[in-house]
């Protein structure tokens, strides 16, 4: 079954990316224990909503409000993405393409739409890493569509869930982990990591952003380095 929590999403053409809580064998009832009852519920059964206190119950008081903040960040990213998607649809419809060019670009748009529908229907909060991956890939595809059509689409690359900065703006500050760190070691040298993040473009400029703690340096990162460093780092 394709689910965001388990991260088993290969049928959508996405890499398998399980939620850390799924990997830790945390079941639904760990968070979903707030009952909705009354009215027709005595006939249809009880729905268990996620409790706002679930994060605190397991992770401590520093995680108070993290669920609401995650939902707010995701909804903000979705608003931007929805607007860009609508503009891309309009651009495709008015482009007057025919034959193979139209077929190719509509297939790319359909893939973006399918993954985005999955993200919304499955509640991306269940796996924010996968949600970020879907939004980031979708944004890249929409940019390509805009370029192919010569259409101007909104630039939403600075949204934390697309730039990869969501780790630094959501969870880590609550537990006192500094992201990005001031310095990192690279090829035996101490590099001013924080200074590089201030150039803009977010983490995805240099890193592939995957599941929790999976942020390897891109294989072609040197191409970005040579913009400032002669011969690369």
mmCIF file of N, CA, C and O in Angstrom, residues 108-192:
data_model
loop_
_atom_site.group_PDB
_atom_site.id
_atom_site.type_symbol
_atom_site.label_atom_id
_atom_site.label_comp_id
_atom_site.label_asym_id
_atom_site.label_seq_id
_atom_site.Cartn_x
_atom_site.Cartn_y
_atom_site.Cartn_z
ATOM 1 N N UNK A 108 4.172 15.481 -18.055
ATOM 2 C CA UNK A 108 4.972 16.004 -16.939
ATOM 3 C C UNK A 108 4.072 16.703 -15.928
ATOM 4 O O UNK A 108 4.227 16.528 -14.712
ATOM 5 N N UNK A 109 3.115 17.475 -16.417
ATOM 6 C CA UNK A 109 2.183 18.170 -15.532
ATOM 7 C C UNK A 109 1.317 17.173 -14.770
ATOM 8 O O UNK A 109 1.062 17.344 -13.567
ATOM 9 N N UNK A 110 0.881 16.115 -15.435
ATOM 10 C CA UNK A 110 0.033 15.106 -14.795
ATOM 11 C C UNK A 110 0.768 14.405 -13.656
ATOM 12 O O UNK A 110 0.165 14.079 -12.625
ATOM 13 N N UNK A 111 2.063 14.180 -13.822
ATOM 14 C CA UNK A 111 2.839 13.541 -12.761
ATOM 15 C C UNK A 111 2.923 14.451 -11.537
ATOM 16 O O UNK A 111 2.795 13.992 -10.398
ATOM 17 N N UNK A 112 3.126 15.739 -11.781
ATOM 18 C CA UNK A 112 3.147 16.705 -10.679
ATOM 19 C C UNK A 112 1.805 16.696 -9.955
ATOM 20 O O UNK A 112 1.742 16.653 -8.720
ATOM 21 N N UNK A 113 0.728 16.728 -10.716
ATOM 22 C CA UNK A 113 -0.619 16.765 -10.132
ATOM 23 C C UNK A 113 -0.911 15.506 -9.320
ATOM 24 O O UNK A 113 -1.473 15.581 -8.220
ATOM 25 N N UNK A 114 -0.530 14.355 -9.843
ATOM 26 C CA UNK A 114 -0.791 13.091 -9.165
ATOM 27 C C UNK A 114 -0.087 13.022 -7.815
ATOM 28 O O UNK A 114 -0.685 12.649 -6.799
ATOM 29 N N UNK A 115 1.177 13.404 -7.790
ATOM 30 C CA UNK A 115 1.933 13.364 -6.537
ATOM 31 C C UNK A 115 1.403 14.390 -5.541
ATOM 32 O O UNK A 115 1.338 14.126 -4.334
ATOM 33 N N UNK A 116 1.010 15.536 -6.051
ATOM 34 C CA UNK A 116 0.502 16.588 -5.168
ATOM 35 C C UNK A 116 -0.848 16.193 -4.576
ATOM 36 O O UNK A 116 -1.117 16.440 -3.392
ATOM 37 N N UNK A 117 -1.691 15.564 -5.364
ATOM 38 C CA UNK A 117 -2.971 15.066 -4.859
ATOM 39 C C UNK A 117 -2.747 14.043 -3.750
ATOM 40 O O UNK A 117 -3.461 14.022 -2.746
ATOM 41 N N UNK A 118 -1.747 13.194 -3.936
ATOM 42 C CA UNK A 118 -1.403 12.205 -2.915
ATOM 43 C C UNK A 118 -0.957 12.899 -1.631
ATOM 44 O O UNK A 118 -1.364 12.517 -0.527
ATOM 45 N N UNK A 119 -0.133 13.919 -1.770
ATOM 46 C CA UNK A 119 0.357 14.658 -0.606
ATOM 47 C C UNK A 119 -0.797 15.243 0.201
ATOM 48 O O UNK A 119 -0.839 15.121 1.430
ATOM 49 N N UNK A 120 -1.749 15.849 -0.473
ATOM 50 C CA UNK A 120 -2.874 16.480 0.215
ATOM 51 C C UNK A 120 -3.799 15.431 0.828
ATOM 52 O O UNK A 120 -4.188 15.526 1.994
ATOM 53 N N UNK A 121 -4.135 14.407 0.042
ATOM 54 C CA UNK A 121 -5.076 13.388 0.512
ATOM 55 C C UNK A 121 -4.526 12.583 1.680
ATOM 56 O O UNK A 121 -5.277 12.140 2.554
ATOM 57 N N UNK A 122 -3.212 12.406 1.724
ATOM 58 C CA UNK A 122 -2.610 11.552 2.750
ATOM 59 C C UNK A 122 -2.083 12.338 3.945
ATOM 60 O O UNK A 122 -1.461 11.759 4.828
ATOM 61 N N UNK A 123 -2.329 13.641 3.967
ATOM 62 C CA UNK A 123 -1.889 14.501 5.067
ATOM 63 C C UNK A 123 -0.376 14.432 5.235
ATOM 64 O O UNK A 123 0.169 13.597 5.953
ATOM 65 N N UNK A 124 0.295 15.337 4.566
ATOM 66 C CA UNK A 124 1.749 15.345 4.535
ATOM 67 C C UNK A 124 2.426 15.441 5.885
ATOM 68 O O UNK A 124 3.604 15.104 6.021
ATOM 69 N N UNK A 125 1.691 15.890 6.923
ATOM 70 C CA UNK A 125 2.284 15.974 8.260
ATOM 71 C C UNK A 125 2.761 14.617 8.763
ATOM 72 O O UNK A 125 3.627 14.539 9.633
ATOM 73 N N UNK A 126 2.181 13.544 8.225
ATOM 74 C CA UNK A 126 2.581 12.208 8.660
ATOM 75 C C UNK A 126 4.047 11.912 8.325
ATOM 76 O O UNK A 126 4.665 11.055 8.960
ATOM 77 N N UNK A 127 4.565 12.590 7.326
ATOM 78 C CA UNK A 127 5.955 12.363 6.915
ATOM 79 C C UNK A 127 6.447 13.627 6.218
ATOM 80 O O UNK A 127 6.360 13.752 5.000
ATOM 81 N N UNK A 128 6.950 14.564 6.997
ATOM 82 C CA UNK A 128 7.318 15.871 6.461
ATOM 83 C C UNK A 128 8.483 15.768 5.479
ATOM 84 O O UNK A 128 8.626 16.586 4.570
ATOM 85 N N UNK A 129 9.314 14.741 5.627
ATOM 86 C CA UNK A 129 10.448 14.549 4.713
ATOM 87 C C UNK A 129 9.947 14.182 3.316
ATOM 88 O O UNK A 129 10.436 14.700 2.312
ATOM 89 N N UNK A 130 8.967 13.304 3.278
ATOM 90 C CA UNK A 130 8.373 12.920 2.002
ATOM 91 C C UNK A 130 7.589 14.083 1.406
ATOM 92 O O UNK A 130 7.626 14.316 0.192
ATOM 93 N N UNK A 131 6.880 14.824 2.260
ATOM 94 C CA UNK A 131 6.137 15.995 1.782
ATOM 95 C C UNK A 131 7.084 16.987 1.116
ATOM 96 O O UNK A 131 6.793 17.530 0.045
ATOM 97 N N UNK A 132 8.226 17.215 1.747
ATOM 98 C CA UNK A 132 9.224 18.126 1.184
ATOM 99 C C UNK A 132 9.737 17.613 -0.154
ATOM 100 O O UNK A 132 9.906 18.381 -1.107
ATOM 101 N N UNK A 133 9.974 16.318 -0.241
ATOM 102 C CA UNK A 133 10.467 15.717 -1.487
ATOM 103 C C UNK A 133 9.462 15.912 -2.623
ATOM 104 O O UNK A 133 9.834 16.264 -3.750
ATOM 105 N N UNK A 134 8.183 15.701 -2.329
ATOM 106 C CA UNK A 134 7.143 15.853 -3.350
ATOM 107 C C UNK A 134 7.046 17.307 -3.809
ATOM 108 O O UNK A 134 6.966 17.594 -5.010
ATOM 109 N N UNK A 135 7.064 18.227 -2.863
ATOM 110 C CA UNK A 135 6.981 19.647 -3.208
ATOM 111 C C UNK A 135 8.208 20.098 -3.998
ATOM 112 O O UNK A 135 8.095 20.854 -4.967
ATOM 113 N N UNK A 136 9.370 19.625 -3.592
ATOM 114 C CA UNK A 136 10.615 20.038 -4.253
ATOM 115 C C UNK A 136 10.682 19.502 -5.685
ATOM 116 O O UNK A 136 11.012 20.233 -6.621
ATOM 117 N N UNK A 137 10.348 18.236 -5.855
ATOM 118 C CA UNK A 137 10.354 17.661 -7.208
ATOM 119 C C UNK A 137 9.291 18.317 -8.085
ATOM 120 O O UNK A 137 9.516 18.576 -9.266
ATOM 121 N N UNK A 138 8.135 18.574 -7.477
ATOM 122 C CA UNK A 138 7.072 19.223 -8.230
ATOM 123 C C UNK A 138 7.465 20.618 -8.666
ATOM 124 O O UNK A 138 7.192 21.031 -9.804
ATOM 125 N N UNK A 139 8.126 21.349 -7.777
ATOM 126 C CA UNK A 139 8.562 22.703 -8.111
ATOM 127 C C UNK A 139 9.570 22.691 -9.253
ATOM 128 O O UNK A 139 9.517 23.528 -10.158
ATOM 129 N N UNK A 140 10.487 21.721 -9.226
ATOM 130 C CA UNK A 140 11.469 21.597 -10.308
ATOM 131 C C UNK A 140 10.774 21.328 -11.640
ATOM 132 O O UNK A 140 11.112 21.939 -12.665
ATOM 133 N N UNK A 141 9.787 20.438 -11.624
ATOM 134 C CA UNK A 141 9.063 20.115 -12.857
ATOM 135 C C UNK A 141 8.277 21.312 -13.378
ATOM 136 O O UNK A 141 8.234 21.565 -14.590
ATOM 137 N N UNK A 142 7.661 22.062 -12.464
ATOM 138 C CA UNK A 142 6.915 23.249 -12.888
ATOM 139 C C UNK A 142 7.850 24.304 -13.466
ATOM 140 O O UNK A 142 7.497 24.998 -14.430
ATOM 141 N N UNK A 143 9.040 24.420 -12.887
ATOM 142 C CA UNK A 143 10.029 25.350 -13.450
ATOM 143 C C UNK A 143 10.399 24.948 -14.871
ATOM 144 O O UNK A 143 10.546 25.799 -15.762
ATOM 145 N N UNK A 144 10.558 23.647 -15.087
ATOM 146 C CA UNK A 144 10.906 23.150 -16.425
ATOM 147 C C UNK A 144 9.779 23.427 -17.416
ATOM 148 O O UNK A 144 10.026 23.810 -18.565
ATOM 149 N N UNK A 145 8.543 23.247 -16.959
ATOM 150 C CA UNK A 145 7.389 23.532 -17.816
ATOM 151 C C UNK A 145 7.358 25.012 -18.182
ATOM 152 O O UNK A 145 7.132 25.388 -19.340
ATOM 153 N N UNK A 146 7.594 25.862 -17.181
ATOM 154 C CA UNK A 146 7.620 27.296 -17.437
ATOM 155 C C UNK A 146 8.694 27.678 -18.434
ATOM 156 O O UNK A 146 8.466 28.493 -19.337
ATOM 157 N N UNK A 147 9.869 27.078 -18.298
ATOM 158 C CA UNK A 147 10.972 27.357 -19.221
ATOM 159 C C UNK A 147 10.633 26.891 -20.631
ATOM 160 O O UNK A 147 10.864 27.611 -21.612
ATOM 161 N N UNK A 148 10.080 25.690 -20.740
ATOM 162 C CA UNK A 148 9.725 25.140 -22.056
ATOM 163 C C UNK A 148 8.687 25.997 -22.776
ATOM 164 O O UNK A 148 8.710 26.113 -24.008
ATOM 165 N N UNK A 149 7.778 26.589 -21.993
ATOM 166 C CA UNK A 149 6.696 27.378 -22.591
ATOM 167 C C UNK A 149 7.026 28.867 -22.675
ATOM 168 O O UNK A 149 6.265 29.637 -23.260
ATOM 169 N N UNK A 150 8.139 29.255 -22.064
ATOM 170 C CA UNK A 150 8.461 30.677 -22.012
ATOM 171 C C UNK A 150 7.492 31.432 -21.125
ATOM 172 O O UNK A 150 7.233 32.620 -21.332
ATOM 173 N N UNK A 151 6.956 30.729 -20.113
ATOM 174 C CA UNK A 151 5.968 31.326 -19.209
ATOM 175 C C UNK A 151 6.628 31.708 -17.891
ATOM 176 O O UNK A 151 7.504 31.002 -17.391
ATOM 177 N N UNK A 152 6.212 32.817 -17.332
ATOM 178 C CA UNK A 152 6.742 33.279 -16.052
ATOM 179 C C UNK A 152 5.888 32.717 -14.919
ATOM 180 O O UNK A 152 4.717 33.063 -14.775
ATOM 181 N N UNK A 153 6.484 31.831 -14.122
ATOM 182 C CA UNK A 153 5.789 31.228 -12.987
ATOM 183 C C UNK A 153 6.406 31.735 -11.689
ATOM 184 O O UNK A 153 7.586 32.094 -11.658
ATOM 185 N N UNK A 154 5.645 31.769 -10.601
ATOM 186 C CA UNK A 154 6.165 32.275 -9.324
ATOM 187 C C UNK A 154 7.385 31.484 -8.851
ATOM 188 O O UNK A 154 7.446 30.263 -9.017
ATOM 189 N N UNK A 155 8.343 32.191 -8.273
ATOM 190 C CA UNK A 155 9.516 31.547 -7.682
ATOM 191 C C UNK A 155 9.214 31.262 -6.216
ATOM 192 O O UNK A 155 9.094 32.180 -5.410
ATOM 193 N N UNK A 156 9.070 29.993 -5.871
ATOM 194 C CA UNK A 156 8.756 29.618 -4.488
ATOM 195 C C UNK A 156 9.905 28.822 -3.870
ATOM 196 O O UNK A 156 9.733 28.125 -2.874
ATOM 197 N N UNK A 157 11.084 28.943 -4.469
ATOM 198 C CA UNK A 157 12.230 28.136 -4.048
ATOM 199 C C UNK A 157 12.737 28.471 -2.654
ATOM 200 O O UNK A 157 13.485 27.690 -2.063
ATOM 201 N N UNK A 158 12.339 29.636 -2.110
ATOM 202 C CA UNK A 158 12.827 29.998 -0.783
ATOM 203 C C UNK A 158 11.944 29.462 0.340
ATOM 204 O O UNK A 158 12.255 29.651 1.521
ATOM 205 N N UNK A 159 10.848 28.785 0.002
ATOM 206 C CA UNK A 159 10.031 28.180 1.055
ATOM 207 C C UNK A 159 10.846 27.083 1.736
ATOM 208 O O UNK A 159 11.476 26.265 1.054
ATOM 209 N N UNK A 160 10.876 27.031 3.063
ATOM 210 C CA UNK A 160 11.710 26.052 3.768
ATOM 211 C C UNK A 160 11.497 24.605 3.346
ATOM 212 O O UNK A 160 12.447 23.821 3.299
ATOM 213 N N UNK A 161 10.260 24.241 3.008
ATOM 214 C CA UNK A 161 10.000 22.855 2.621
ATOM 215 C C UNK A 161 10.490 22.553 1.207
ATOM 216 O O UNK A 161 10.573 21.392 0.810
ATOM 217 N N UNK A 162 10.828 23.573 0.455
ATOM 218 C CA UNK A 162 11.371 23.382 -0.887
ATOM 219 C C UNK A 162 12.878 23.626 -0.900
ATOM 220 O O UNK A 162 13.629 22.918 -1.572
ATOM 221 N N UNK A 163 13.324 24.590 -0.118
ATOM 222 C CA UNK A 163 14.759 24.900 -0.070
ATOM 223 C C UNK A 163 15.544 23.903 0.772
ATOM 224 O O UNK A 163 16.769 23.843 0.691
ATOM 225 N N UNK A 164 14.829 23.119 1.599
ATOM 226 C CA UNK A 164 15.503 22.177 2.487
ATOM 227 C C UNK A 164 15.812 22.746 3.854
ATOM 228 O O UNK A 164 16.360 22.057 4.714
ATOM 229 N N UNK A 165 15.442 23.997 4.087
ATOM 230 C CA UNK A 165 15.752 24.651 5.358
ATOM 231 C C UNK A 165 14.749 24.324 6.465
ATOM 232 O O UNK A 165 14.856 24.839 7.572
ATOM 233 N N UNK A 166 13.786 23.458 6.176
ATOM 234 C CA UNK A 166 12.745 23.201 7.174
ATOM 235 C C UNK A 166 13.298 22.578 8.453
ATOM 236 O O UNK A 166 12.757 22.780 9.539
ATOM 237 N N UNK A 167 14.382 21.818 8.343
ATOM 238 C CA UNK A 167 14.995 21.248 9.555
ATOM 239 C C UNK A 167 15.454 22.359 10.494
ATOM 240 O O UNK A 167 15.344 22.249 11.715
ATOM 241 N N UNK A 168 15.978 23.428 9.892
ATOM 242 C CA UNK A 168 16.503 24.536 10.680
ATOM 243 C C UNK A 168 15.411 25.437 11.230
ATOM 244 O O UNK A 168 15.634 26.168 12.194
ATOM 245 N N UNK A 169 14.231 25.399 10.623
ATOM 246 C CA UNK A 169 13.173 26.314 11.042
ATOM 247 C C UNK A 169 12.077 25.640 11.857
ATOM 248 O O UNK A 169 11.252 26.324 12.457
ATOM 249 N N UNK A 170 12.065 24.315 11.905
ATOM 250 C CA UNK A 170 10.969 23.626 12.585
ATOM 251 C C UNK A 170 11.424 22.884 13.843
ATOM 252 O O UNK A 170 11.294 23.382 14.951
ATOM 253 N N UNK A 171 11.975 21.707 13.690
ATOM 254 C CA UNK A 171 12.252 20.848 14.846
ATOM 255 C C UNK A 171 13.515 21.219 15.624
ATOM 256 O O UNK A 171 13.501 21.314 16.844
ATOM 257 N N UNK A 172 14.611 21.387 14.923
ATOM 258 C CA UNK A 172 15.903 21.495 15.596
ATOM 259 C C UNK A 172 16.026 22.657 16.580
ATOM 260 O O UNK A 172 16.627 22.490 17.643
ATOM 261 N N UNK A 173 15.509 23.845 16.264
ATOM 262 C CA UNK A 173 15.630 24.932 17.244
ATOM 263 C C UNK A 173 14.981 24.604 18.586
ATOM 264 O O UNK A 173 15.421 25.088 19.632
ATOM 265 N N UNK A 174 13.937 23.778 18.553
ATOM 266 C CA UNK A 174 13.231 23.437 19.790
ATOM 267 C C UNK A 174 14.072 22.584 20.729
ATOM 268 O O UNK A 174 13.867 22.590 21.938
ATOM 269 N N UNK A 175 14.997 21.818 20.165
ATOM 270 C CA UNK A 175 15.805 20.930 21.004
ATOM 271 C C UNK A 175 17.249 21.413 21.119
ATOM 272 O O UNK A 175 18.130 20.687 21.569
ATOM 273 N N UNK A 176 17.491 22.654 20.701
ATOM 274 C CA UNK A 176 18.805 23.252 20.891
ATOM 275 C C UNK A 176 19.879 22.796 19.933
ATOM 276 O O UNK A 176 21.070 22.954 20.206
ATOM 277 N N UNK A 177 19.476 22.214 18.797
ATOM 278 C CA UNK A 177 20.455 21.790 17.791
ATOM 279 C C UNK A 177 20.609 22.907 16.768
ATOM 280 O O UNK A 177 19.625 23.344 16.167
ATOM 281 N N UNK A 178 21.837 23.381 16.587
ATOM 282 C CA UNK A 178 22.071 24.487 15.664
ATOM 283 C C UNK A 178 22.188 23.957 14.242
ATOM 284 O O UNK A 178 23.072 23.168 13.923
ATOM 285 N N UNK A 179 21.265 24.381 13.397
ATOM 286 C CA UNK A 179 21.278 24.011 11.978
ATOM 287 C C UNK A 179 21.105 25.288 11.169
ATOM 288 O O UNK A 179 20.117 25.991 11.334
ATOM 289 N N UNK A 180 22.029 25.611 10.284
ATOM 290 C CA UNK A 180 23.254 24.860 10.013
ATOM 291 C C UNK A 180 24.329 25.148 11.058
ATOM 292 O O UNK A 180 24.319 26.215 11.670
ATOM 293 N N UNK A 181 25.267 24.214 11.252
ATOM 294 C CA UNK A 181 26.356 24.461 12.196
ATOM 295 C C UNK A 181 27.269 25.569 11.679
ATOM 296 O O UNK A 181 27.317 25.836 10.483
ATOM 297 N N UNK A 182 27.978 26.205 12.587
ATOM 298 C CA UNK A 182 28.869 27.303 12.197
ATOM 299 C C UNK A 182 29.938 26.827 11.212
ATOM 300 O O UNK A 182 30.236 27.500 10.228
ATOM 301 N N UNK A 183 30.514 25.664 11.498
ATOM 302 C CA UNK A 183 31.566 25.127 10.631
ATOM 303 C C UNK A 183 31.363 23.633 10.416
ATOM 304 O O UNK A 183 30.694 22.967 11.212
ATOM 305 N N UNK A 184 31.925 23.115 9.338
ATOM 306 C CA UNK A 184 31.945 21.678 9.074
ATOM 307 C C UNK A 184 33.319 21.317 8.516
ATOM 308 O O UNK A 184 34.048 22.177 8.018
ATOM 309 N N UNK A 185 33.652 20.038 8.600
ATOM 310 C CA UNK A 185 34.904 19.557 8.025
ATOM 311 C C UNK A 185 34.635 19.023 6.628
ATOM 312 O O UNK A 185 33.712 18.250 6.406
ATOM 313 N N UNK A 186 35.433 19.475 5.673
ATOM 314 C CA UNK A 186 35.275 19.013 4.294
ATOM 315 C C UNK A 186 36.649 18.865 3.661
ATOM 316 O O UNK A 186 37.429 19.826 3.613
ATOM 317 N N UNK A 187 36.960 17.649 3.226
ATOM 318 C CA UNK A 187 38.256 17.341 2.616
ATOM 319 C C UNK A 187 39.420 17.789 3.503
ATOM 320 O O UNK A 187 40.395 18.382 3.047
ATOM 321 N N UNK A 188 39.254 17.524 4.809
ATOM 322 C CA UNK A 188 40.325 17.824 5.752
ATOM 323 C C UNK A 188 40.423 19.275 6.163
ATOM 324 O O UNK A 188 41.328 19.655 6.907
ATOM 325 N N UNK A 189 39.495 20.099 5.693
ATOM 326 C CA UNK A 189 39.535 21.523 6.013
ATOM 327 C C UNK A 189 38.298 21.919 6.818
ATOM 328 O O UNK A 189 37.246 21.310 6.690
ATOM 329 N N UNK A 190 38.458 22.945 7.639
ATOM 330 C CA UNK A 190 37.318 23.497 8.362
ATOM 331 C C UNK A 190 36.677 24.567 7.495
ATOM 332 O O UNK A 190 37.324 25.542 7.112
ATOM 333 N N UNK A 191 35.408 24.362 7.170
ATOM 334 C CA UNK A 191 34.711 25.257 6.258
ATOM 335 C C UNK A 191 33.662 26.072 7.006
ATOM 336 O O UNK A 191 32.943 25.527 7.849
ATOM 337 N N UNK A 192 33.560 27.367 6.741
ATOM 338 C CA UNK A 192 32.519 28.191 7.382
ATOM 339 C C UNK A 192 31.145 27.881 6.787
ATOM 340 O O UNK A 192 30.678 28.545 5.868
#
